[in-house]
Amino acid sequence: PIYKGSMLKQPGWFVTGYKEAALILKEPSFFTRIPLPRSTEKYGHLKRAQSKMMLYMNNHDHRKLRLLVNKGFTPKQVEEFKPLIEKITHSLLDELIVKKEFDVVSEFAFPLTSLVIATILGVPEEDRKRFRVWASALLQSIDFSRSHKTLEESDRLIGELNDYFTLVIDKKRKKPCNDLISKLIKEEDKITNEELIATSILLVIAGHETTVNLISNTVLAFAKHPAQWELLKSDSSLVAPSIEEVLRYESPTQLTARVAMKDTEIAGHQLTSGDQIYLMLGAANRDPEVFEKPNEFIISRKSIPHLSFGMGAHFCLGSTLARLEAQAALAALLQRLNTYELVSNQIKWRKLMGFRSLEQLRIK
Ligand code: HEM
């Protein structure tokens, strides 16, 4: 469940067991989240933004910011987006199903998630294309396989996003609307301008690519398991459990990291304060101690307590929204496509370590 190894020449503990990963996630004061890379003066934009993102904050500062931003992501708030999500999903499919074949990633999942996040944040529709470029490139930067070159590129993009949101926030300060950024501006005694910019950047990255991956991985999983697709067609109440099973089986987030803040023992191994820990969420989701037949895709499982959204203090803030988007996408596909198949069996995954992300997925 835990072993010592190294990643990018940095030594660290790799946690693959469900119980051990959950234990670490639930103890944020013993195992904290620290942005990487740690020991360099470079990448100023990236570091400045990360230092104000809740993902990398701890204790009081984290709770304060999370509580505030969470107001935009409560189940009640998110439910209000349901008609919009369903409308976008169907209008995209109106155009796609008449084609001989289409790419699920770029023509379906991306336009859907970027329109939703842009609407929530309240940015002009014409800026969505830039969101896509930013989000896609930035995923590379928070991935663990990143190189000096990708970090430099990310630093530049974060700089661009910083300038972009500075302008957006300025405009909204003068002319507020009913979107999340305008609502957060009103709370200016509780959130600084830098935190507001960093939060907007975080939501573009966190709320975008991972959901694209969840939707695309869902389409792939069913294409590879036609009997499960038939089962879903016979019982549409399995839409929500199907998305949970995809989250478990092809977890969009495969890996997250923590640093030990004190000496401690885990599963018989002695960890020392300062040790780097990699939590292999994708592996934990296939721990045979927790999941029967872990390597099989079974949408009718009784319970699917996956760790794909993390756990504890940093549990994904957008999980309700991500679930709603993916369920709406699957329900619409189920309704509009009786059957579908992959154009090619050669599946191309992006070369990322922390994310399970398809390059493209053409179906017909
Ligand atoms: C945190 C996964 C969608 C916003 C997280 C974490 C995971 C995760 C694993 C915790 C990281 C850690 O503890 O180290 C996912 C997956 C998604 C998804 C798999 C889609 C399938 C979204 C969406 C949003 C979002 C749609 C917002 C629009 C956030 C934020 C955090 C977070 C703000 C940081 C929470 C905190 O630090 O308190 N996500 N996420 N995510 N996610 Fe998501």
mmCIF file of C-alpha atoms and ligand atoms in Angstrom:
data_model
loop_
_atom_site.group_PDB
_atom_site.id
_atom_site.type_symbol
_atom_site.label_atom_id
_atom_site.label_comp_id
_atom_site.label_asym_id
_atom_site.label_seq_id
_atom_site.Cartn_x
_atom_site.Cartn_y
_atom_site.Cartn_z
ATOM 1 C CA PRO A 1 0.000 0.000 0.000
ATOM 2 C CA ILE A 2 2.998 2.322 0.407
ATOM 3 C CA TYR A 3 6.512 2.178 -0.979
ATOM 4 C CA LYS A 4 9.518 4.407 -1.398
ATOM 5 C CA GLY A 5 10.466 5.570 -4.876
ATOM 6 C CA SER A 6 11.248 8.710 -6.776
ATOM 7 C CA MET A 7 9.565 10.986 -9.278
ATOM 8 C CA LEU A 8 11.519 13.412 -11.456
ATOM 9 C CA LYS A 9 14.572 12.437 -9.393
ATOM 10 C CA GLN A 10 12.825 13.580 -6.179
ATOM 11 C CA PRO A 11 12.490 10.832 -3.571
ATOM 12 C CA GLY A 12 9.017 10.263 -2.200
ATOM 13 C CA TRP A 13 6.522 7.793 -0.786
ATOM 14 C CA PHE A 14 3.983 6.349 -3.209
ATOM 15 C CA VAL A 15 0.690 5.466 -1.560
ATOM 16 C CA THR A 16 -1.440 3.024 -3.541
ATOM 17 C CA GLY A 17 -3.645 1.605 -0.752
ATOM 18 C CA TYR A 18 -7.132 3.030 -0.297
ATOM 19 C CA LYS A 19 -7.076 2.991 3.519
ATOM 20 C CA GLU A 20 -3.653 4.645 3.691
ATOM 21 C CA ALA A 21 -4.490 7.317 1.058
ATOM 22 C CA ALA A 22 -7.755 8.156 2.843
ATOM 23 C CA LEU A 23 -5.955 8.420 6.177
ATOM 24 C CA ILE A 24 -3.446 10.917 4.773
ATOM 25 C CA LEU A 25 -6.138 13.006 3.020
ATOM 26 C CA LYS A 26 -8.139 13.222 6.237
ATOM 27 C CA GLU A 27 -5.243 14.650 8.268
ATOM 28 C CA PRO A 28 -4.427 17.978 6.581
ATOM 29 C CA SER A 29 -2.434 19.317 9.532
ATOM 30 C CA PHE A 30 -0.083 16.300 9.488
ATOM 31 C CA PHE A 31 0.041 16.037 5.700
ATOM 32 C CA THR A 32 -0.179 19.365 3.939
ATOM 33 C CA ARG A 33 -0.396 20.432 0.376
ATOM 34 C CA ILE A 34 2.613 22.460 -0.789
ATOM 35 C CA PRO A 35 2.963 23.680 -4.378
ATOM 36 C CA LEU A 36 5.749 22.281 -6.505
ATOM 37 C CA PRO A 37 8.430 23.147 -7.537
ATOM 38 C CA ARG A 38 9.504 24.240 -4.067
ATOM 39 C CA SER A 39 13.116 25.324 -4.253
ATOM 40 C CA THR A 40 13.512 27.863 -7.005
ATOM 41 C CA GLU A 41 13.041 31.561 -7.376
ATOM 42 C CA LYS A 42 11.762 31.187 -10.941
ATOM 43 C CA TYR A 43 8.192 31.103 -12.196
ATOM 44 C CA GLY A 44 7.014 34.239 -10.392
ATOM 45 C CA HIS A 45 3.487 34.371 -11.843
ATOM 46 C CA LEU A 46 2.871 30.708 -11.148
ATOM 47 C CA LYS A 47 4.136 30.897 -7.582
ATOM 48 C CA ARG A 48 2.280 34.091 -6.746
ATOM 49 C CA ALA A 49 -0.999 32.660 -8.043
ATOM 50 C CA GLN A 50 -0.492 29.294 -6.328
ATOM 51 C CA SER A 51 0.201 30.962 -2.989
ATOM 52 C CA LYS A 52 -3.307 32.488 -3.115
ATOM 53 C CA MET A 53 -5.119 29.365 -4.324
ATOM 54 C CA MET A 54 -7.132 27.453 -1.740
ATOM 55 C CA LEU A 55 -5.743 24.187 -3.094
ATOM 56 C CA TYR A 56 -2.368 25.118 -1.611
ATOM 57 C CA MET A 57 -3.625 26.838 1.535
ATOM 58 C CA ASN A 58 -3.989 25.243 4.930
ATOM 59 C CA ASN A 59 -5.907 25.625 8.191
ATOM 60 C CA HIS A 60 -7.620 28.961 8.872
ATOM 61 C CA ASP A 61 -6.720 30.699 5.575
ATOM 62 C CA HIS A 62 -7.976 27.689 3.635
ATOM 63 C CA ARG A 63 -11.243 27.396 5.573
ATOM 64 C CA LYS A 64 -11.979 31.105 5.211
ATOM 65 C CA LEU A 65 -11.536 31.199 1.432
ATOM 66 C CA ARG A 66 -13.184 27.839 0.801
ATOM 67 C CA LEU A 67 -16.297 28.769 2.799
ATOM 68 C CA LEU A 68 -16.689 31.914 0.746
ATOM 69 C CA VAL A 69 -16.182 30.385 -2.721
ATOM 70 C CA ASN A 70 -18.279 27.359 -1.783
ATOM 71 C CA LYS A 71 -21.342 29.615 -1.746
ATOM 72 C CA GLY A 72 -21.242 29.435 -5.540
ATOM 73 C CA PHE A 73 -21.075 25.637 -5.580
ATOM 74 C CA THR A 74 -23.711 24.436 -3.116
ATOM 75 C CA PRO A 75 -26.025 21.711 -4.481
ATOM 76 C CA LYS A 76 -28.841 24.295 -4.614
ATOM 77 C CA GLN A 77 -26.725 26.779 -6.571
ATOM 78 C CA VAL A 78 -25.470 24.102 -8.952
ATOM 79 C CA GLU A 79 -28.999 22.752 -9.534
ATOM 80 C CA GLU A 80 -29.847 26.156 -11.022
ATOM 81 C CA PHE A 81 -27.403 25.420 -13.847
ATOM 82 C CA LYS A 82 -29.150 22.175 -14.779
ATOM 83 C CA PRO A 83 -31.446 23.623 -17.482
ATOM 84 C CA LEU A 84 -28.494 25.485 -19.026
ATOM 85 C CA ILE A 85 -26.295 22.355 -19.004
ATOM 86 C CA GLU A 86 -29.055 20.258 -20.585
ATOM 87 C CA LYS A 87 -29.701 22.897 -23.225
ATOM 88 C CA ILE A 88 -26.029 23.155 -24.192
ATOM 89 C CA THR A 89 -25.663 19.365 -24.263
ATOM 90 C CA HIS A 90 -28.593 18.885 -26.617
ATOM 91 C CA SER A 91 -27.739 21.776 -28.916
ATOM 92 C CA LEU A 92 -24.187 20.419 -29.289
ATOM 93 C CA LEU A 93 -25.574 16.971 -30.094
ATOM 94 C CA ASP A 94 -28.042 18.439 -32.623
ATOM 95 C CA GLU A 95 -25.031 19.387 -34.731
ATOM 96 C CA LEU A 96 -22.872 16.359 -33.984
ATOM 97 C CA ILE A 97 -25.198 13.432 -34.566
ATOM 98 C CA VAL A 98 -25.805 14.421 -38.177
ATOM 99 C CA LYS A 99 -22.063 14.097 -38.854
ATOM 100 C CA LYS A 100 -20.603 10.763 -39.921
ATOM 101 C CA GLU A 101 -18.191 10.879 -36.987
ATOM 102 C CA PHE A 102 -17.033 13.402 -34.370
ATOM 103 C CA ASP A 103 -14.409 13.973 -31.690
ATOM 104 C CA VAL A 104 -15.949 13.688 -28.220
ATOM 105 C CA VAL A 105 -13.110 15.617 -26.555
ATOM 106 C CA SER A 106 -12.933 18.774 -28.678
ATOM 107 C CA GLU A 107 -16.426 18.895 -30.175
ATOM 108 C CA PHE A 108 -18.560 17.818 -27.231
ATOM 109 C CA ALA A 109 -16.889 17.743 -23.791
ATOM 110 C CA PHE A 110 -14.764 20.901 -24.192
ATOM 111 C CA PRO A 111 -17.484 23.243 -25.516
ATOM 112 C CA LEU A 112 -19.878 21.989 -22.818
ATOM 113 C CA THR A 113 -17.571 22.465 -19.820
ATOM 114 C CA SER A 114 -16.050 25.739 -21.001
ATOM 115 C CA LEU A 115 -19.438 27.306 -21.606
ATOM 116 C CA VAL A 116 -20.590 26.238 -18.138
ATOM 117 C CA ILE A 117 -17.537 27.529 -16.259
ATOM 118 C CA ALA A 118 -17.524 30.765 -18.286
ATOM 119 C CA THR A 119 -21.201 31.295 -17.416
ATOM 120 C CA ILE A 120 -20.603 30.636 -13.714
ATOM 121 C CA LEU A 121 -17.670 33.046 -13.577
ATOM 122 C CA GLY A 122 -19.487 35.546 -15.772
ATOM 123 C CA VAL A 123 -16.971 36.036 -18.575
ATOM 124 C CA PRO A 124 -17.935 37.007 -22.105
ATOM 125 C CA GLU A 125 -18.810 34.139 -24.393
ATOM 126 C CA GLU A 126 -16.239 35.089 -27.007
ATOM 127 C CA ASP A 127 -13.433 34.492 -24.466
ATOM 128 C CA ARG A 128 -14.222 30.808 -24.111
ATOM 129 C CA LYS A 129 -11.803 29.770 -26.845
ATOM 130 C CA ARG A 130 -8.957 31.324 -24.897
ATOM 131 C CA PHE A 131 -10.135 29.468 -21.776
ATOM 132 C CA ARG A 132 -9.675 26.228 -23.593
ATOM 133 C CA VAL A 133 -6.117 27.022 -24.597
ATOM 134 C CA TRP A 134 -5.286 28.203 -21.086
ATOM 135 C CA ALA A 135 -6.909 25.277 -19.291
ATOM 136 C CA SER A 136 -5.381 22.651 -21.528
ATOM 137 C CA ALA A 137 -1.862 24.050 -21.289
ATOM 138 C CA LEU A 138 -2.099 24.663 -17.572
ATOM 139 C CA LEU A 139 -3.074 21.105 -16.833
ATOM 140 C CA GLN A 140 0.409 20.243 -17.994
ATOM 141 C CA SER A 141 1.872 22.628 -15.432
ATOM 142 C CA ILE A 142 0.173 21.088 -12.427
ATOM 143 C CA ASP A 143 1.011 17.611 -13.674
ATOM 144 C CA PHE A 144 3.930 15.826 -12.064
ATOM 145 C CA SER A 145 5.622 15.048 -15.357
ATOM 146 C CA ARG A 146 6.165 18.723 -16.064
ATOM 147 C CA SER A 147 9.510 19.878 -17.299
ATOM 148 C CA HIS A 148 11.334 23.171 -17.080
ATOM 149 C CA LYS A 149 9.907 24.042 -20.524
ATOM 150 C CA THR A 150 6.275 23.373 -19.555
ATOM 151 C CA LEU A 151 6.740 25.283 -16.311
ATOM 152 C CA GLU A 152 8.055 28.296 -18.206
ATOM 153 C CA GLU A 153 5.113 28.108 -20.579
ATOM 154 C CA SER A 154 2.671 27.783 -17.666
ATOM 155 C CA ASP A 155 4.244 30.741 -15.940
ATOM 156 C CA ARG A 156 3.643 32.814 -19.058
ATOM 157 C CA LEU A 157 0.028 31.611 -19.330
ATOM 158 C CA ILE A 158 -0.689 32.300 -15.656
ATOM 159 C CA GLY A 159 0.659 35.810 -16.290
ATOM 160 C CA GLU A 160 -1.834 36.170 -19.155
ATOM 161 C CA LEU A 161 -4.699 34.831 -17.050
ATOM 162 C CA ASN A 162 -3.715 37.185 -14.257
ATOM 163 C CA ASP A 163 -3.932 40.196 -16.612
ATOM 164 C CA TYR A 164 -7.178 38.874 -18.078
ATOM 165 C CA PHE A 165 -8.942 38.463 -14.728
ATOM 166 C CA THR A 166 -7.570 41.782 -13.425
ATOM 167 C CA LEU A 167 -9.454 43.461 -16.281
ATOM 168 C CA VAL A 168 -12.597 41.328 -15.838
ATOM 169 C CA ILE A 169 -12.697 42.083 -12.094
ATOM 170 C CA ASP A 170 -12.142 45.781 -12.733
ATOM 171 C CA LYS A 171 -15.084 45.878 -15.137
ATOM 172 C CA LYS A 172 -17.328 43.954 -12.768
ATOM 173 C CA ARG A 173 -16.417 46.234 -9.894
ATOM 174 C CA LYS A 174 -17.863 49.112 -11.941
ATOM 175 C CA LYS A 175 -20.784 47.140 -13.325
ATOM 176 C CA PRO A 176 -21.636 44.061 -11.215
ATOM 177 C CA CYS A 177 -23.784 41.240 -12.606
ATOM 178 C CA ASN A 178 -25.268 38.126 -11.061
ATOM 179 C CA ASP A 179 -22.216 35.865 -11.501
ATOM 180 C CA LEU A 180 -19.728 34.317 -9.077
ATOM 181 C CA ILE A 181 -16.977 36.919 -9.602
ATOM 182 C CA SER A 182 -19.422 39.803 -8.983
ATOM 183 C CA LYS A 183 -20.698 38.057 -5.851
ATOM 184 C CA LEU A 184 -17.158 37.576 -4.543
ATOM 185 C CA ILE A 185 -16.308 41.237 -5.250
ATOM 186 C CA LYS A 186 -19.113 42.197 -2.861
ATOM 187 C CA GLU A 187 -17.323 40.261 -0.100
ATOM 188 C CA GLU A 188 -14.189 42.385 -0.425
ATOM 189 C CA ASP A 189 -13.720 42.553 3.345
ATOM 190 C CA LYS A 190 -13.271 38.736 3.300
ATOM 191 C CA ILE A 191 -11.316 38.171 0.074
ATOM 192 C CA THR A 192 -8.359 40.140 -1.287
ATOM 193 C CA ASN A 193 -8.051 41.078 -4.940
ATOM 194 C CA GLU A 194 -5.127 38.653 -5.345
ATOM 195 C CA GLU A 195 -7.172 35.821 -3.847
ATOM 196 C CA LEU A 196 -10.033 36.652 -6.183
ATOM 197 C CA ILE A 197 -7.766 36.522 -9.238
ATOM 198 C CA ALA A 198 -6.113 33.271 -8.062
ATOM 199 C CA THR A 199 -9.520 31.709 -7.348
ATOM 200 C CA SER A 200 -10.750 32.573 -10.843
ATOM 201 C CA ILE A 201 -7.605 31.013 -12.339
ATOM 202 C CA LEU A 202 -8.006 27.905 -10.149
ATOM 203 C CA LEU A 203 -11.622 27.476 -11.230
ATOM 204 C CA VAL A 204 -10.662 27.725 -14.903
ATOM 205 C CA ILE A 205 -8.028 24.998 -14.463
ATOM 206 C CA ALA A 206 -9.751 22.740 -11.910
ATOM 207 C CA GLY A 207 -13.229 23.095 -13.274
ATOM 208 C CA HIS A 208 -12.484 22.510 -16.859
ATOM 209 C CA GLU A 209 -10.071 19.827 -17.976
ATOM 210 C CA THR A 210 -10.956 17.269 -15.314
ATOM 211 C CA THR A 211 -14.622 17.385 -16.302
ATOM 212 C CA VAL A 212 -13.712 17.137 -19.999
ATOM 213 C CA ASN A 213 -11.762 14.005 -19.075
ATOM 214 C CA LEU A 214 -14.627 12.553 -17.052
ATOM 215 C CA ILE A 215 -17.065 12.963 -19.957
ATOM 216 C CA SER A 216 -14.629 11.612 -22.558
ATOM 217 C CA ASN A 217 -13.566 8.698 -20.322
ATOM 218 C CA THR A 218 -17.256 7.835 -19.865
ATOM 219 C CA VAL A 219 -17.798 7.582 -23.614
ATOM 220 C CA LEU A 220 -14.650 5.446 -23.937
ATOM 221 C CA ALA A 221 -15.591 3.125 -21.050
ATOM 222 C CA PHE A 222 -18.987 2.335 -22.578
ATOM 223 C CA ALA A 223 -17.523 1.892 -26.063
ATOM 224 C CA LYS A 224 -15.206 -0.727 -24.603
ATOM 225 C CA HIS A 225 -17.953 -2.380 -22.540
ATOM 226 C CA PRO A 226 -20.984 -2.760 -24.826
ATOM 227 C CA ALA A 227 -22.800 -5.056 -22.371
ATOM 228 C CA GLN A 228 -22.716 -2.240 -19.781
ATOM 229 C CA TRP A 229 -24.097 0.179 -22.406
ATOM 230 C CA GLU A 230 -26.963 -2.244 -23.072
ATOM 231 C CA LEU A 231 -27.591 -2.497 -19.324
ATOM 232 C CA LEU A 232 -27.694 1.309 -19.065
ATOM 233 C CA LYS A 233 -30.100 1.508 -22.005
ATOM 234 C CA SER A 234 -32.445 -0.864 -20.208
ATOM 235 C CA ASP A 235 -32.321 1.116 -16.946
ATOM 236 C CA SER A 236 -31.665 4.862 -17.114
ATOM 237 C CA SER A 237 -31.588 5.102 -13.299
ATOM 238 C CA LEU A 238 -28.027 3.778 -13.737
ATOM 239 C CA VAL A 239 -26.797 7.087 -15.248
ATOM 240 C CA ALA A 240 -25.606 8.516 -11.912
ATOM 241 C CA PRO A 241 -23.960 5.258 -10.697
ATOM 242 C CA SER A 242 -22.305 4.928 -14.134
ATOM 243 C CA ILE A 243 -20.554 8.260 -13.656
ATOM 244 C CA GLU A 244 -19.362 7.141 -10.195
ATOM 245 C CA GLU A 245 -18.009 3.937 -11.742
ATOM 246 C CA VAL A 246 -16.167 5.907 -14.457
ATOM 247 C CA LEU A 247 -14.732 8.166 -11.742
ATOM 248 C CA ARG A 248 -13.442 5.039 -9.994
ATOM 249 C CA TYR A 249 -12.359 3.042 -13.038
ATOM 250 C CA GLU A 250 -10.776 5.823 -15.160
ATOM 251 C CA SER A 251 -10.224 8.474 -12.492
ATOM 252 C CA PRO A 252 -9.624 11.852 -14.221
ATOM 253 C CA THR A 253 -7.301 12.746 -11.313
ATOM 254 C CA GLN A 254 -4.841 9.915 -10.868
ATOM 255 C CA LEU A 255 -2.509 11.476 -8.379
ATOM 256 C CA THR A 256 -2.201 14.228 -5.805
ATOM 257 C CA ALA A 257 0.568 15.075 -3.351
ATOM 258 C CA ARG A 258 1.218 15.981 0.259
ATOM 259 C CA VAL A 259 4.220 16.687 2.497
ATOM 260 C CA ALA A 260 4.542 15.022 5.928
ATOM 261 C CA MET A 261 4.634 17.664 8.673
ATOM 262 C CA LYS A 262 5.779 15.279 11.427
ATOM 263 C CA ASP A 263 7.435 11.897 11.833
ATOM 264 C CA THR A 264 4.817 9.216 11.557
ATOM 265 C CA GLU A 265 4.291 5.552 10.742
ATOM 266 C CA ILE A 266 2.070 4.326 7.926
ATOM 267 C CA ALA A 267 1.469 0.648 7.202
ATOM 268 C CA GLY A 268 4.710 -0.263 8.982
ATOM 269 C CA HIS A 269 6.852 2.369 7.206
ATOM 270 C CA GLN A 270 8.512 5.222 9.049
ATOM 271 C CA LEU A 271 7.897 8.618 7.409
ATOM 272 C CA THR A 272 9.978 11.612 8.419
ATOM 273 C CA SER A 273 8.823 15.215 8.630
ATOM 274 C CA GLY A 274 9.411 16.885 5.248
ATOM 275 C CA ASP A 275 8.975 13.674 3.231
ATOM 276 C CA GLN A 276 7.177 14.042 -0.082
ATOM 277 C CA ILE A 277 4.107 11.797 -0.459
ATOM 278 C CA TYR A 278 2.364 10.931 -3.726
ATOM 279 C CA LEU A 279 -1.196 9.691 -3.351
ATOM 280 C CA MET A 280 -2.059 7.405 -6.236
ATOM 281 C CA LEU A 281 -5.814 7.991 -6.335
ATOM 282 C CA GLY A 282 -6.297 5.887 -9.467
ATOM 283 C CA ALA A 283 -4.612 2.921 -7.755
ATOM 284 C CA ALA A 284 -6.533 3.406 -4.484
ATOM 285 C CA ASN A 285 -9.732 3.316 -6.540
ATOM 286 C CA ARG A 286 -8.781 -0.200 -7.619
ATOM 287 C CA ASP A 287 -7.753 -1.474 -4.185
ATOM 288 C CA PRO A 288 -9.082 -5.063 -3.965
ATOM 289 C CA GLU A 289 -9.560 -4.603 -0.197
ATOM 290 C CA VAL A 290 -12.341 -2.115 -0.961
ATOM 291 C CA PHE A 291 -13.639 -2.960 -4.449
ATOM 292 C CA GLU A 292 -14.592 -6.407 -5.670
ATOM 293 C CA LYS A 293 -13.272 -7.172 -9.155
ATOM 294 C CA PRO A 294 -11.478 -3.794 -9.134
ATOM 295 C CA ASN A 295 -10.256 -3.946 -12.729
ATOM 296 C CA GLU A 296 -13.715 -4.480 -14.156
ATOM 297 C CA PHE A 297 -16.123 -1.763 -15.256
ATOM 298 C CA ILE A 298 -19.415 -2.583 -13.497
ATOM 299 C CA ILE A 299 -22.050 0.167 -13.372
ATOM 300 C CA SER A 300 -24.350 -1.777 -11.040
ATOM 301 C CA ARG A 301 -21.950 -1.845 -8.062
ATOM 302 C CA LYS A 302 -23.725 -1.428 -4.729
ATOM 303 C CA SER A 303 -21.354 1.211 -3.428
ATOM 304 C CA ILE A 304 -18.565 3.180 -5.107
ATOM 305 C CA PRO A 305 -16.659 5.188 -2.453
ATOM 306 C CA HIS A 306 -13.897 6.298 -4.861
ATOM 307 C CA LEU A 307 -11.262 8.907 -3.990
ATOM 308 C CA SER A 308 -11.383 10.677 -7.362
ATOM 309 C CA PHE A 309 -12.538 13.952 -5.799
ATOM 310 C CA GLY A 310 -10.089 13.594 -2.919
ATOM 311 C CA MET A 311 -11.287 13.557 0.695
ATOM 312 C CA GLY A 312 -11.263 15.763 3.779
ATOM 313 C CA ALA A 313 -10.556 19.495 3.889
ATOM 314 C CA HIS A 314 -9.599 19.809 0.205
ATOM 315 C CA PHE A 315 -12.398 17.578 -1.112
ATOM 316 C CA CYS A 316 -13.242 18.835 -4.598
ATOM 317 C CA LEU A 317 -15.302 21.992 -4.399
ATOM 318 C CA GLY A 318 -16.791 21.384 -7.848
ATOM 319 C CA SER A 319 -17.818 17.741 -7.402
ATOM 320 C CA THR A 320 -21.572 18.471 -7.584
ATOM 321 C CA LEU A 321 -21.089 20.511 -10.741
ATOM 322 C CA ALA A 322 -18.790 17.928 -12.363
ATOM 323 C CA ARG A 323 -21.283 15.154 -11.581
ATOM 324 C CA LEU A 324 -24.181 17.162 -12.965
ATOM 325 C CA GLU A 325 -22.340 17.944 -16.213
ATOM 326 C CA ALA A 326 -21.217 14.351 -16.737
ATOM 327 C CA GLN A 327 -24.650 12.913 -15.892
ATOM 328 C CA ALA A 328 -26.341 15.354 -18.272
ATOM 329 C CA ALA A 329 -23.864 14.464 -21.014
ATOM 330 C CA LEU A 330 -24.371 10.720 -20.535
ATOM 331 C CA ALA A 331 -28.173 11.010 -20.309
ATOM 332 C CA ALA A 332 -28.252 13.022 -23.541
ATOM 333 C CA LEU A 333 -25.961 10.579 -25.355
ATOM 334 C CA LEU A 334 -28.136 7.716 -24.175
ATOM 335 C CA GLN A 335 -31.221 9.451 -25.477
ATOM 336 C CA ARG A 336 -29.757 10.581 -28.791
ATOM 337 C CA LEU A 337 -27.361 7.773 -29.798
ATOM 338 C CA ASN A 338 -28.738 4.292 -29.723
ATOM 339 C CA THR A 339 -25.337 2.817 -30.407
ATOM 340 C CA TYR A 340 -21.933 4.190 -31.224
ATOM 341 C CA GLU A 341 -18.459 2.840 -31.792
ATOM 342 C CA LEU A 342 -14.889 4.068 -31.820
ATOM 343 C CA VAL A 343 -13.544 5.171 -35.190
ATOM 344 C CA SER A 344 -10.200 3.594 -34.284
ATOM 345 C CA ASN A 345 -9.159 1.225 -31.527
ATOM 346 C CA GLN A 346 -5.905 3.093 -31.133
ATOM 347 C CA ILE A 347 -6.590 5.216 -28.083
ATOM 348 C CA LYS A 348 -4.221 8.132 -27.558
ATOM 349 C CA TRP A 349 -3.774 9.335 -23.972
ATOM 350 C CA ARG A 350 -2.010 12.611 -23.236
ATOM 351 C CA LYS A 351 1.425 12.130 -21.687
ATOM 352 C CA LEU A 352 0.448 13.188 -18.167
ATOM 353 C CA MET A 353 1.058 11.448 -14.874
ATOM 354 C CA GLY A 354 -1.542 13.064 -12.658
ATOM 355 C CA PHE A 355 -4.454 13.053 -15.078
ATOM 356 C CA ARG A 356 -6.199 10.445 -17.201
ATOM 357 C CA SER A 357 -6.787 12.557 -20.238
ATOM 358 C CA LEU A 358 -7.598 11.539 -23.806
ATOM 359 C CA GLU A 359 -5.923 13.373 -26.673
ATOM 360 C CA GLN A 360 -9.026 12.791 -28.779
ATOM 361 C CA LEU A 361 -11.842 10.263 -29.043
ATOM 362 C CA ARG A 362 -13.533 9.949 -32.403
ATOM 363 C CA ILE A 363 -16.806 8.043 -32.453
ATOM 364 C CA LYS A 364 -19.268 7.135 -35.216
HETATM 365 C C1 HEM B 1 -10.044 19.980 -5.548
HETATM 366 C C2 HEM B 1 -10.800 16.354 -8.657
HETATM 367 C C3 HEM B 1 -14.009 19.073 -11.105
HETATM 368 C C4 HEM B 1 -12.824 22.828 -8.336
HETATM 369 C C5 HEM B 1 -10.027 18.753 -6.150
HETATM 370 C C6 HEM B 1 -9.296 17.608 -5.660
HETATM 371 C C7 HEM B 1 -9.498 16.598 -6.536
HETATM 372 C C8 HEM B 1 -10.369 17.087 -7.579
HETATM 373 C C9 HEM B 1 -8.897 15.186 -6.457
HETATM 374 C C10 HEM B 1 -8.504 17.536 -4.348
HETATM 375 C C11 HEM B 1 -7.037 17.704 -4.550
HETATM 376 C C12 HEM B 1 -6.274 17.429 -3.277
HETATM 377 O O1 HEM B 1 -6.829 17.228 -2.183
HETATM 378 O O2 HEM B 1 -5.040 17.423 -3.356
HETATM 379 C C13 HEM B 1 -11.738 16.786 -9.585
HETATM 380 C C14 HEM B 1 -12.295 15.950 -10.623
HETATM 381 C C15 HEM B 1 -13.199 16.727 -11.302
HETATM 382 C C16 HEM B 1 -13.205 18.037 -10.703
HETATM 383 C C17 HEM B 1 -11.931 14.487 -10.851
HETATM 384 C C18 HEM B 1 -14.077 16.394 -12.476
HETATM 385 C C19 HEM B 1 -14.395 15.196 -12.838
HETATM 386 C C20 HEM B 1 -14.018 20.316 -10.543
HETATM 387 C C21 HEM B 1 -14.883 21.414 -10.930
HETATM 388 C C22 HEM B 1 -14.516 22.480 -10.145
HETATM 389 C C23 HEM B 1 -13.452 22.043 -9.265
HETATM 390 C C24 HEM B 1 -15.973 21.352 -11.996
HETATM 391 C C25 HEM B 1 -15.052 23.879 -10.119
HETATM 392 C C26 HEM B 1 -15.696 24.498 -11.024
HETATM 393 C C27 HEM B 1 -11.959 22.374 -7.361
HETATM 394 C C28 HEM B 1 -11.371 23.234 -6.349
HETATM 395 C C29 HEM B 1 -10.568 22.413 -5.543
HETATM 396 C C30 HEM B 1 -10.676 21.068 -6.078
HETATM 397 C C31 HEM B 1 -11.587 24.736 -6.185
HETATM 398 C C32 HEM B 1 -9.740 22.831 -4.330
HETATM 399 C C33 HEM B 1 -10.537 22.628 -3.068
HETATM 400 C C34 HEM B 1 -9.758 22.961 -1.818
HETATM 401 O O3 HEM B 1 -8.537 23.080 -1.856
HETATM 402 O O4 HEM B 1 -10.403 23.125 -0.775
HETATM 403 N N1 HEM B 1 -10.684 18.417 -7.316
HETATM 404 N N2 HEM B 1 -12.296 18.038 -9.675
HETATM 405 N N3 HEM B 1 -13.178 20.731 -9.530
HETATM 406 N N4 HEM B 1 -11.533 21.083 -7.178
HETATM 407 FE FE1 HEM B 1 -11.995 19.542 -8.373
#
